Amino acid sequence: MKKADEIILEGISLSKGIAIGPLFVYDSQKVSLKPIKISFEAIESEISNFKTVLKQVRKELQIIKKNVQEKVGEQKAQILDVQMMILRDPELHSKVEDKVRLQRIKWDFIFSEIMTEYHDSLLGIKDSVLRERAFDVHDVKMRVLKRSSSLIPKDTKFRDGAIVVAEILTPTELIDVSKAKASGFVTDFGGVNSHLAIIANALGFGGISGSGKLYSKLANLANSMAILDGRVGKLIVNPTLESLKNYQAEKIKFKRTQTLFTNQRLEEASTEGGISINLSLNLSLETDFHLAKKFNAQGVGLFRTEHLLLDKADYPTEKTQTEIYKKLAKHCFPYSARIRTFDIGGEKLVGNFNLPTQINPSLGWRGIRISLEEIEVFKTQIKAILRANTSGNLEILLPMVSKISEFRKAKELIEEAKEELLQKNKKFNPEIKVGVMIEIPSAALTADIFAKEADFFSIGTNDLTQYTLAVDRSNNLVSDIYTPTHLAVLRILKLVLDSAKKEKISVNICGEMAGNILTIPLLIGMGFEGLSVSPSSIPTVREVINKTDLNLLKQLSAEVFETTENEQVRKILTDFKEEHFKEGLGD
Amino acid sequence: MVKAKFKVINVKGIHARPSAELVKLTAKYKSEIRFGNGHFEVNGKSLLEVMKLGVTRNGTLHVKANGEDAKKLVSAIQRLVEVDNFNE
């Protein structure tokens, strides 16, 4: 088969970023709504329905505005004011109400028609700045219609890394597309001043605008391979091998400078070699939340919620949990806090819960395995997290996941929880990152699959070690062969790290290895950039990090990976410690 | 009824943010208010309508107010458009 020729198309840069992937072309304009007749008696409830939905969307925007304000500043948040004012617009309200009364049709269809009229009349204005605002109208329309019953949802089922092509893309859609793991976007509308461009930049999501010219050219090139250079507004379809190679290198270079830039803004524990380490805390108790600030940690990498069950006869209510998680979010802000859902069973302590006695609890019914069967308990916890996440810094961490279907099922339940909150009119933040605890070898060895769907990894080295080596560390007869520095464990760690880096998701280590003076240098040398440790380990870790040179650590890691004997690994690490940290840092 | 015409001198004309400023202001008053661009006029308390006017830099904003605080409202609009430049 003859390869298609390379096509180079020019557009306007909306947001810097380089993407390489297949084109996914979709028609975002298509709103499939049916005019549904209602009875005379239903008119008033239909109108109050309309008002309620608009009020809900306004509340949602208020939350988003707060988040945007904190992330990108007051001025950009004002854009959302315009959208909130549209939702309160007296003309809009009276037009919709009048038409519902007169035509006796469900409000969503009428609302959509009226908003489309406004959108089209703004598009007809000659002035380009004003024309941009047609977007905000379209975006408000889509936000509202997403909640209407007669709407057929638009699919985002493209391949990971796809470059999305749409005639019009609203900021809300952009966020959805970016979350669905697209790598870049092309749209025909939207200039450098647009709300879309601002959001894309905030997301670090590369995109170009075709000024009404690109969409029609790309419509029949779906699935073709393409390179998007958001820096100069260029799109290369069917790139030659040479172009691909060039851009793969450019992409890595670009990513590196971006990372460097972001890290400069934070005061972080950093090694002399210029790499920054994210140092966060492992916490179990509500009374310890204040330690995050006290130790100047970058948030909480692991909050073990099963400790909330200690001495309790029943699971805490949604309300109780919401309050606790809110407090956690507040203490960590502006850094994130990862809440691990209940991991009862195994060796872990539980209160007076009626769990069946298991011969081998570590390999038994625990963690996500319980959550996926005790669905209401799990959803209650998720709802509490979503409701507590008003400042947007909470994340969900799922324990004991051994296969991707468990993760997918959990994600489904999270969506259900959101739906239920919505139905009950509860205020919550629908945006949340969901990550996987990598602690079972089967998950670690398929980390490449998880990395495509999870938002982050946390590696629990304690369990990972005992499952990999088949050693129960609480059993004195074998505990001496429990070695986290076993070459098998280290190779697995490397594998997980590589998978995470490939998909650009964050990965941190939250087992004891991350706080051990022998293993910290090795982990950093291997390329780990996130460590989550117990409060008592913080000063040690920080000192180790600040005292060493990244190049030395890389050499150390290389040396370790060259050995074939497990005993040798410990010796290399001990020698390194003796040489560099003589002054009595705790082991 | 109070009528007036104001010249728009801010850089980008009455785009979304200035429209929003106008509507925020008119919402504070009881009087009815109509804005026009010389071709058509709209409800001055509706952002969607005011954006439709499309008054650009150096264009003219026509104002008609009716009600107990109409005078105050029109002079507040004058201040916003001609003196404060839409708080830009």
XYZ file of C-alpha atoms in Angstrom:
675
model
C 0.000 0.000 0.000
C 1.311 3.398 -0.940
C 1.716 5.740 1.966
C -0.317 8.967 1.753
C 1.606 12.180 1.204
C 2.491 14.486 4.055
C 0.103 17.457 4.308
C 1.063 20.606 6.203
C -1.753 22.870 7.378
C -1.430 26.260 9.021
C -3.655 27.555 11.799
C -3.397 29.882 14.776
C -1.672 28.821 17.969
C -4.175 28.668 20.827
C -2.110 26.883 23.375
C 1.484 25.667 23.300
C 2.088 21.971 23.292
C 3.113 19.227 20.909
C 0.879 16.264 20.185
C 1.421 13.219 18.021
C -1.514 10.919 17.389
C -4.376 9.866 15.143
C -6.996 12.459 14.186
C -10.384 12.022 15.771
C -12.948 14.133 13.966
C -16.293 14.802 15.567
C -19.255 16.998 15.185
C -19.603 18.807 18.466
C -22.319 21.034 17.087
C -24.785 18.254 16.724
C -27.234 18.538 19.562
C -29.813 15.842 19.246
C -32.911 17.057 21.033
C -36.481 16.084 20.503
C -39.389 18.480 21.074
C -41.458 16.598 23.628
C -45.033 17.704 24.231
C -46.259 18.212 27.782
C -49.725 18.442 29.258
C -51.332 21.678 30.358
C -51.040 20.605 34.010
C -47.310 20.007 33.653
C -46.482 23.533 32.498
C -45.702 25.064 35.880
C -43.542 22.159 37.042
C -41.728 22.242 33.692
C -40.897 25.909 34.269
C -39.721 25.352 37.798
C -37.633 22.476 36.474
C -35.979 24.860 34.049
C -35.227 27.336 36.829
C -33.769 24.644 39.063
C -31.402 23.379 36.377
C -30.145 26.881 35.607
C -29.598 27.468 39.298
C -27.631 24.214 39.590
C -25.407 25.133 36.675
C -24.796 28.530 38.259
C -23.693 26.860 41.470
C -21.414 24.549 39.511
C -19.870 27.568 37.793
C -19.322 29.238 41.136
C -17.259 26.252 42.262
C -15.315 26.207 39.018
C -14.755 29.949 39.324
C -13.291 29.513 42.772
C -10.895 26.886 41.457
C -9.903 28.947 38.460
C -9.367 31.971 40.696
C -6.957 30.027 42.835
C -5.125 28.550 39.879
C -4.964 31.283 37.287
C -6.136 34.432 38.998
C -9.043 36.816 39.374
C -9.107 38.224 35.875
C -9.550 34.922 34.140
C -12.185 33.876 36.610
C -14.244 36.883 35.520
C -14.927 35.141 32.234
C -17.091 32.774 34.208
C -19.041 35.754 35.571
C -20.322 36.351 32.068
C -21.614 32.800 31.912
C -23.263 33.120 35.317
C -24.957 36.342 34.228
C -26.284 34.630 31.119
C -27.912 32.033 33.343
C -29.683 34.815 35.242
C -30.617 36.794 32.142
C -34.197 38.119 32.511
C -34.874 38.075 28.748
C -33.735 34.486 28.474
C -35.936 33.452 31.367
C -39.046 35.193 30.126
C -38.562 33.934 26.562
C -38.228 30.330 27.676
C -41.154 30.575 30.094
C -43.428 32.207 27.514
C -42.638 29.624 24.897
C -43.094 26.684 27.253
C -46.536 28.052 28.125
C -47.474 28.781 24.551
C -46.116 25.738 22.745
C -46.351 23.218 25.601
C -42.993 21.657 24.778
C -40.335 20.549 27.259
C -38.058 23.414 28.313
C -34.776 21.973 27.059
C -35.771 22.048 23.416
C -36.978 25.636 23.681
C -33.954 26.725 25.660
C -31.673 25.198 23.046
C -33.464 27.037 20.239
C -33.274 30.399 21.978
C -29.619 30.007 22.879
C -28.820 28.986 19.312
C -30.496 32.187 18.096
C -28.323 34.280 20.422
C -25.259 32.319 19.403
C -25.948 32.853 15.708
C -26.682 36.540 16.079
C -23.376 37.054 17.925
C -21.557 35.122 15.201
C -23.028 37.555 12.673
C -21.322 40.551 14.302
C -18.363 41.923 12.368
C -16.196 42.641 15.408
C -13.923 39.683 16.184
C -13.763 40.237 19.936
C -17.520 40.190 20.183
C -17.786 37.185 17.941
C -15.644 35.241 20.405
C -18.420 35.579 22.957
C -20.669 33.429 20.863
C -18.641 30.686 22.459
C -19.655 31.538 25.965
C -23.265 31.376 24.830
C -22.703 27.997 23.221
C -20.851 26.768 26.274
C -23.623 27.814 28.644
C -26.094 26.106 26.357
C -24.121 22.861 26.419
C -23.577 22.982 30.183
C -27.298 23.304 30.727
C -28.325 20.772 28.123
C -25.982 18.196 29.594
C -28.504 17.980 32.389
C -31.546 17.729 30.207
C -33.346 14.464 29.776
C -33.779 14.537 26.031
C -30.108 14.905 25.145
C -28.116 12.128 23.582
C -24.609 12.342 25.055
C -21.690 12.958 22.742
C -19.054 10.280 22.754
C -15.432 10.735 23.697
C -14.453 7.234 22.753
C -11.327 8.073 20.845
C -8.018 6.349 21.265
C -5.672 7.676 23.952
C -3.385 10.293 22.529
C -5.772 11.200 19.712
C -5.819 14.720 18.304
C -9.405 15.859 18.460
C -10.816 17.847 15.563
C -14.093 19.716 16.011
C -15.789 22.540 14.227
C -16.568 24.096 17.580
C -15.205 22.992 20.899
C -16.551 24.587 24.057
C -14.370 25.001 27.145
C -16.434 22.354 28.910
C -15.945 19.942 26.036
C -12.267 20.781 25.993
C -11.951 19.737 29.619
C -13.814 16.487 28.889
C -11.650 15.760 25.882
C -8.474 16.456 27.772
C -9.620 14.203 30.599
C -10.426 11.469 28.111
C -6.695 11.517 27.278
C -6.658 13.280 23.948
C -3.228 14.766 23.272
C -4.224 17.910 21.405
C -7.068 19.642 19.598
C -7.960 21.495 16.428
C -11.041 23.698 16.257
C -12.336 26.129 13.677
C -13.508 28.749 16.136
C -11.688 30.433 18.946
C -8.858 32.915 18.857
C -5.999 33.689 21.194
C -8.346 35.722 23.403
C -10.953 33.035 23.699
C -12.041 31.409 26.865
C -11.072 28.163 25.134
C -7.460 29.271 24.704
C -7.236 30.334 28.331
C -8.535 27.024 29.594
C -6.317 25.069 27.168
C -3.273 26.926 28.454
C -4.265 26.311 32.041
C -4.583 22.622 31.226
C -1.297 22.573 29.320
C -3.188 21.090 26.409
C -1.825 21.958 22.957
C -4.248 23.258 20.390
C -4.697 25.283 17.233
C -7.560 27.161 15.656
C -8.313 26.893 11.963
C -10.242 30.169 11.697
C -13.062 28.446 9.882
C -10.773 26.730 7.389
C -9.309 23.581 8.896
C -12.352 21.546 9.865
C -13.619 20.979 6.341
C -10.138 19.922 5.208
C -9.759 17.440 8.043
C -13.275 16.010 7.998
C -12.342 13.131 5.706
C -8.889 12.520 7.170
C -10.177 10.852 10.336
C -7.750 8.341 11.866
C -4.812 9.651 9.863
C -1.655 10.065 11.875
C -0.853 13.690 12.603
C 1.536 15.985 14.443
C 0.180 19.115 16.094
C 2.575 21.906 16.968
C 0.631 24.269 19.196
C 3.637 26.570 19.519
C 3.368 27.796 15.926
C -0.135 26.640 14.998
C 0.925 23.937 12.578
C -0.674 20.594 11.783
C 1.145 17.899 9.818
C -1.075 15.083 8.542
C 0.458 11.767 7.417
C 3.908 12.865 8.546
C 7.021 11.333 7.030
C 9.226 9.193 9.224
C 11.673 12.061 9.424
C 9.054 14.550 10.639
C 7.920 12.032 13.223
C 11.417 11.531 14.557
C 12.059 15.261 14.732
C 8.852 15.916 16.580
C 9.280 13.069 19.013
C 12.552 14.681 20.071
C 10.973 18.155 20.133
C 8.155 16.881 22.284
C 10.505 15.517 24.926
C 12.507 18.730 24.915
C 9.388 20.842 25.242
C 8.042 18.759 28.103
C 11.319 19.109 29.961
C 11.427 22.896 29.766
C 7.796 23.052 30.844
C 8.473 20.900 33.895
C 11.463 22.975 34.819
C 9.371 26.101 34.634
C 6.566 24.798 36.812
C 8.911 23.517 39.433
C 10.725 26.783 39.788
C 7.656 28.380 41.230
C 7.509 26.120 44.232
C 9.878 25.862 47.056
C 10.694 22.217 47.004
C 13.152 19.754 48.395
C 15.527 19.413 45.488
C 18.776 17.625 44.803
C 21.791 19.471 43.456
C 21.344 17.802 40.086
C 18.313 19.986 39.467
C 15.553 17.454 39.865
C 12.705 18.275 42.150
C 11.214 15.824 44.579
C 7.654 16.012 45.743
C 7.673 15.156 49.402
C 4.323 14.382 50.986
C 2.990 12.724 54.122
C 1.377 9.420 55.011
C -1.310 10.037 57.618
C -3.822 7.866 59.412
C -5.423 10.103 62.004
C -7.542 13.188 61.869
C -5.550 14.647 64.744
C -2.403 14.580 62.599
C -3.695 16.716 59.738
C -1.877 19.805 61.010
C 1.453 18.036 60.513
C 1.302 18.654 56.765
C 1.955 22.353 57.322
C 4.201 21.823 60.312
C 6.625 19.698 58.306
C 6.229 21.867 55.243
C 5.173 18.821 53.235
C 3.687 19.071 49.778
C 0.380 17.685 50.852
C -0.664 14.224 51.911
C 0.293 11.360 49.616
C -1.666 8.793 51.548
C -4.513 9.160 54.007
C -5.456 5.731 55.314
C -9.173 5.993 55.927
C -9.587 2.556 57.469
C -8.370 4.087 60.697
C -11.629 6.035 60.850
C -13.226 2.682 61.578
C -11.142 1.936 64.655
C -13.328 1.165 67.646
C -16.433 1.865 65.619
C -19.352 -0.476 65.313
C -20.413 0.910 61.973
C -19.064 2.883 59.037
C -19.044 6.665 59.576
C -21.876 8.525 57.834
C -21.472 10.550 54.681
C -21.778 13.737 56.712
C -19.116 12.753 59.259
C -16.741 11.721 56.511
C -17.379 14.893 54.509
C -16.353 16.978 57.505
C -13.170 14.995 58.057
C -12.130 15.162 54.390
C -12.923 18.874 54.254
C -10.605 19.404 57.157
C -7.909 17.380 55.411
C -8.312 19.407 52.208
C -8.027 22.633 54.165
C -4.872 21.565 55.974
C -3.185 20.516 52.734
C -4.218 23.376 50.513
C -2.765 24.348 48.019
C -1.219 20.888 47.783
C -3.261 17.792 47.176
C -4.388 15.083 49.562
C -4.838 11.518 48.343
C -7.569 9.706 50.179
C -7.223 5.946 50.055
C -10.611 4.275 50.261
C -11.159 1.809 53.108
C -8.560 -0.941 53.044
C -9.855 -3.251 55.707
C -8.946 -6.899 55.865
C -5.440 -8.194 55.441
C -3.160 -7.451 58.325
C -4.868 -4.126 58.898
C -6.730 -3.231 62.030
C -10.485 -3.070 61.984
C -12.998 -2.163 64.624
C -15.917 -4.331 65.545
C -16.712 -5.284 62.014
C -18.144 -8.606 61.175
C -15.651 -9.751 58.621
C -15.491 -13.460 57.990
C -12.450 -15.220 59.449
C -9.995 -15.937 56.676
C -7.142 -18.423 56.792
C -4.960 -16.179 54.717
C -6.311 -12.634 55.058
C -3.478 -10.962 53.134
C -4.475 -12.933 50.081
C -8.137 -12.738 50.913
C -11.120 -10.451 50.899
C -9.765 -6.958 51.438
C -9.437 -3.459 49.965
C -11.177 -2.871 46.649
C -12.421 -6.459 46.698
C -14.666 -5.569 49.623
C -15.551 -2.148 48.208
C -16.809 -3.595 44.936
C -19.214 -5.824 46.842
C -20.163 -3.461 49.667
C -21.173 -0.920 47.067
C -23.116 1.405 49.364
C -20.211 1.740 51.800
C -17.899 2.578 48.940
C -20.267 5.076 47.352
C -20.905 6.789 50.668
C -17.180 7.333 51.054
C -16.839 8.589 47.480
C -19.756 10.996 47.943
C -18.155 12.392 51.067
C -14.887 12.963 49.182
C -16.665 14.628 46.246
C -18.622 16.886 48.566
C -15.567 17.807 50.595
C -13.574 18.664 47.490
C -14.716 22.255 47.156
C -11.175 23.529 46.795
C -10.337 20.841 44.250
C -7.281 19.367 45.937
C -8.600 15.969 47.005
C -7.813 12.794 45.055
C -9.105 9.242 45.313
C -6.704 6.330 45.729
C -7.957 2.757 45.277
C -6.219 -0.005 47.285
C -5.543 -3.659 46.444
C -6.419 -3.417 42.771
C -5.181 -6.483 40.902
C -6.733 -6.092 37.470
C -8.004 -3.304 35.262
C -11.639 -4.411 35.406
C -11.652 -3.670 39.144
C -10.428 -0.155 38.467
C -13.048 0.344 35.760
C -15.811 -0.930 37.996
C -14.702 1.448 40.747
C -14.723 4.347 38.272
C -18.268 3.400 37.292
C -19.324 3.489 40.921
C -17.710 6.899 41.306
C -19.788 8.152 38.369
C -22.884 6.666 39.979
C -22.070 8.478 43.200
C -21.880 11.784 41.294
C -25.202 11.055 39.638
C -26.840 10.371 42.987
C -25.457 13.572 44.487
C -26.789 15.480 41.529
C -30.220 13.973 41.951
C -30.247 14.934 45.592
C -29.179 18.450 44.722
C -26.051 18.191 46.859
C -23.201 20.563 46.217
C -20.060 18.747 45.085
C -17.078 18.988 42.805
C -17.396 16.586 39.869
C -13.721 16.975 38.979
C -11.534 14.470 40.771
C -8.412 12.472 40.055
C -8.600 8.744 40.619
C -5.405 6.759 41.080
C -4.366 3.191 41.745
C -2.363 1.760 44.563
C 0.257 -0.454 42.960
C 0.902 -3.108 45.568
C -0.009 -6.397 43.918
C 2.476 -7.782 41.375
C -0.308 -8.471 38.864
C -1.157 -4.761 38.815
C 2.511 -3.763 38.727
C 3.278 -6.056 35.797
C 0.351 -4.625 33.838
C 1.067 -1.035 34.888
C 1.169 -0.006 31.212
C -2.540 -0.843 30.973
C -3.407 0.978 34.196
C -1.340 4.015 33.229
C -3.648 4.678 30.284
C -6.704 4.986 32.523
C -5.565 5.999 35.988
C -4.688 9.569 36.906
C -1.757 8.543 39.093
C 0.028 5.630 40.762
C 0.988 5.216 44.388
C 3.313 2.324 44.965
C 2.871 0.546 48.275
C 6.257 -1.097 48.576
C 5.454 -2.966 51.794
C 2.731 -5.120 50.321
C 4.414 -5.224 46.933
C 7.500 -6.723 48.566
C 5.644 -9.319 50.537
C 3.524 -10.377 47.582
C 6.489 -10.497 45.211
C 8.701 -12.491 47.574
C 5.909 -14.551 49.134
C 7.060 -13.448 52.568
C 4.753 -12.499 55.410
C 6.670 -9.748 57.142
C 4.713 -10.178 60.348
C 5.824 -13.825 60.564
C 9.048 -13.978 62.580
C 10.127 -17.231 60.988
C 10.535 -15.614 57.591
C 10.681 -11.884 58.259
C 14.441 -11.850 57.750
C 14.003 -12.645 54.092
C 11.595 -9.758 53.659
C 13.825 -7.466 51.557
C 12.408 -4.492 49.671
C 15.766 -4.167 47.899
C 15.426 -7.604 46.313
C 16.265 -7.278 42.615
C 12.823 -8.599 41.709
C 11.147 -5.781 43.640
C 13.477 -3.176 42.157
C 12.808 -4.394 38.632
C 9.091 -4.209 39.234
C 9.460 -0.656 40.557
C 11.357 0.294 37.431
C 8.674 -1.218 35.246
C 5.923 0.725 37.002
C 7.918 3.954 36.812
C 8.521 3.535 33.079
C 4.839 2.866 32.395
C 3.832 5.938 34.390
C 6.367 8.150 32.626
C 5.251 6.890 29.257
C 1.696 8.008 29.936
C 2.833 11.120 31.792
C 1.010 10.307 34.987
C 2.484 10.995 38.379
C 3.807 8.192 40.511
C 4.850 8.245 44.121
C 6.181 5.732 46.567
C 4.380 5.545 49.849
C 5.886 2.471 51.452
C 8.598 2.437 54.082
C 11.285 2.376 51.391
C 10.498 6.036 50.705
C 11.523 7.019 54.221
C 14.533 4.749 54.624
C 17.951 6.384 54.394
C 19.337 3.323 52.615
C 16.773 3.295 49.852
C 15.902 6.987 49.284
C 19.067 7.639 47.207
C 18.350 4.590 45.075
C 14.727 5.544 44.439
C 15.653 9.066 43.372
C 18.497 7.730 41.247
C 16.027 5.427 39.495
C 13.962 8.463 38.586
C 11.195 8.573 41.174
C 10.077 12.129 41.857
C 7.406 11.621 44.474
C 7.930 10.243 47.959
C 5.251 9.986 50.580
C 6.485 9.236 54.071
C 5.424 9.238 57.689
C 5.863 12.578 59.509
C 8.767 11.288 61.549
C 10.764 10.484 58.425
C 10.371 13.925 56.862
C 13.473 15.618 58.290
C 15.678 12.644 57.360
C 14.333 12.439 53.845
C 14.697 16.153 53.314
C 18.277 16.132 54.467
C 19.165 13.175 52.261
C 17.555 14.837 49.286
C 19.274 18.140 49.821
C 22.697 16.676 50.508
C 23.147 14.587 47.409
C 23.849 15.176 43.769
C 21.470 13.667 41.234
C 24.311 12.410 39.048
C 25.729 10.462 41.964
C 22.328 8.960 42.625
C 21.978 7.934 38.992
C 25.359 6.206 39.160
C 24.273 4.473 42.335
C 21.129 3.218 40.655
C 23.066 2.031 37.612
C 25.467 0.146 39.862
C 22.625 -1.533 41.711
C 20.906 -2.590 38.507
C 24.118 -4.168 37.231
C 24.484 -6.565 40.123
C 23.041 -10.047 40.061
C 23.152 -10.733 43.774
C 20.612 -9.446 46.221
C 23.121 -9.304 49.083
C 25.328 -7.093 46.939
C 22.525 -4.519 46.616
C 22.378 -3.980 50.335
C 26.149 -3.619 50.492
C 26.236 -0.995 47.736
C 23.497 0.987 49.465
C 25.146 0.709 52.875
C 28.493 1.850 51.480
C 26.823 4.823 49.841
C 25.187 5.752 53.104
C 28.451 5.435 55.054
C 30.240 7.620 52.562
C 27.662 10.377 52.268
C 25.660 10.443 55.450
C 28.102 9.843 58.252
C 26.663 12.368 60.595
C 24.202 10.090 62.236
C 21.091 10.344 60.137
C 18.644 7.809 61.430
C 18.237 4.521 59.638
C -38.492 59.080 29.911
C -34.815 60.047 29.884
C -32.909 59.730 26.600
C -29.189 60.050 25.905
C -26.416 59.066 23.481
C -22.883 58.154 24.554
C -19.740 57.686 22.550
C -17.910 54.402 23.208
C -14.188 55.056 23.510
C -12.766 51.985 25.224
C -10.354 49.940 23.155
C -12.445 46.928 22.220
C -15.963 48.358 22.214
C -18.836 46.844 24.135
C -17.717 43.220 24.114
C -18.652 40.702 26.781
C -17.000 42.197 29.836
C -18.204 45.792 29.252
C -21.662 44.392 28.466
C -21.534 42.603 31.787
C -20.484 45.845 33.524
C -23.431 47.645 31.958
C -25.898 44.956 32.975
C -24.514 44.765 36.513
C -25.144 48.496 36.761
C -28.652 48.531 35.284
C -29.694 45.664 37.534
C -29.212 47.942 40.542
C -31.906 50.361 39.378
C -35.661 50.030 39.307
C -36.220 51.883 36.028
C -36.787 50.150 32.744
C -33.857 50.624 30.413
C -33.377 50.174 26.660
C -30.054 50.292 24.822
C -29.791 50.854 21.099
C -27.104 50.889 18.396
C -28.949 53.096 15.899
C -30.523 50.097 14.152
C -32.349 48.276 16.911
C -32.809 48.441 20.657
C -32.793 45.882 23.423
C -33.601 45.330 27.096
C -30.721 46.901 29.019
C -30.997 44.408 31.835
C -30.294 41.415 29.604
C -26.668 40.524 28.961
C -27.509 38.350 25.974
C -29.402 41.215 24.368
C -26.785 43.857 25.142
C -24.022 41.701 23.633
C -26.102 41.447 20.464
C -25.851 45.213 19.957
C -22.266 44.899 18.807
C -21.293 48.510 19.507
C -17.624 48.840 18.585
C -15.004 51.464 19.456
C -16.115 54.971 18.422
C -19.678 53.715 18.022
C -22.672 55.276 19.741
C -24.725 53.782 22.536
C -28.333 55.014 22.621
C -30.029 54.985 26.012
C -33.691 55.259 27.005
C -34.719 54.973 30.640
C -38.155 55.071 32.185
C -38.978 55.066 35.910
C -38.466 56.759 39.255
C -34.647 56.548 39.248
C -34.218 56.960 35.467
C -32.133 60.140 35.739
C -29.715 58.644 38.218
C -29.400 55.524 36.110
C -28.572 57.429 32.934
C -25.937 59.522 34.634
C -24.410 56.383 36.121
C -24.262 54.887 32.618
C -22.642 58.062 31.319
C -19.971 57.758 34.002
C -19.323 54.097 33.208
C -19.125 54.578 29.436
C -17.479 57.966 29.008
C -15.518 58.524 32.219
C -14.596 55.156 33.676
C -14.179 53.437 30.308
C -16.037 50.380 31.605
C -13.542 50.097 34.478
C -10.877 48.874 32.090
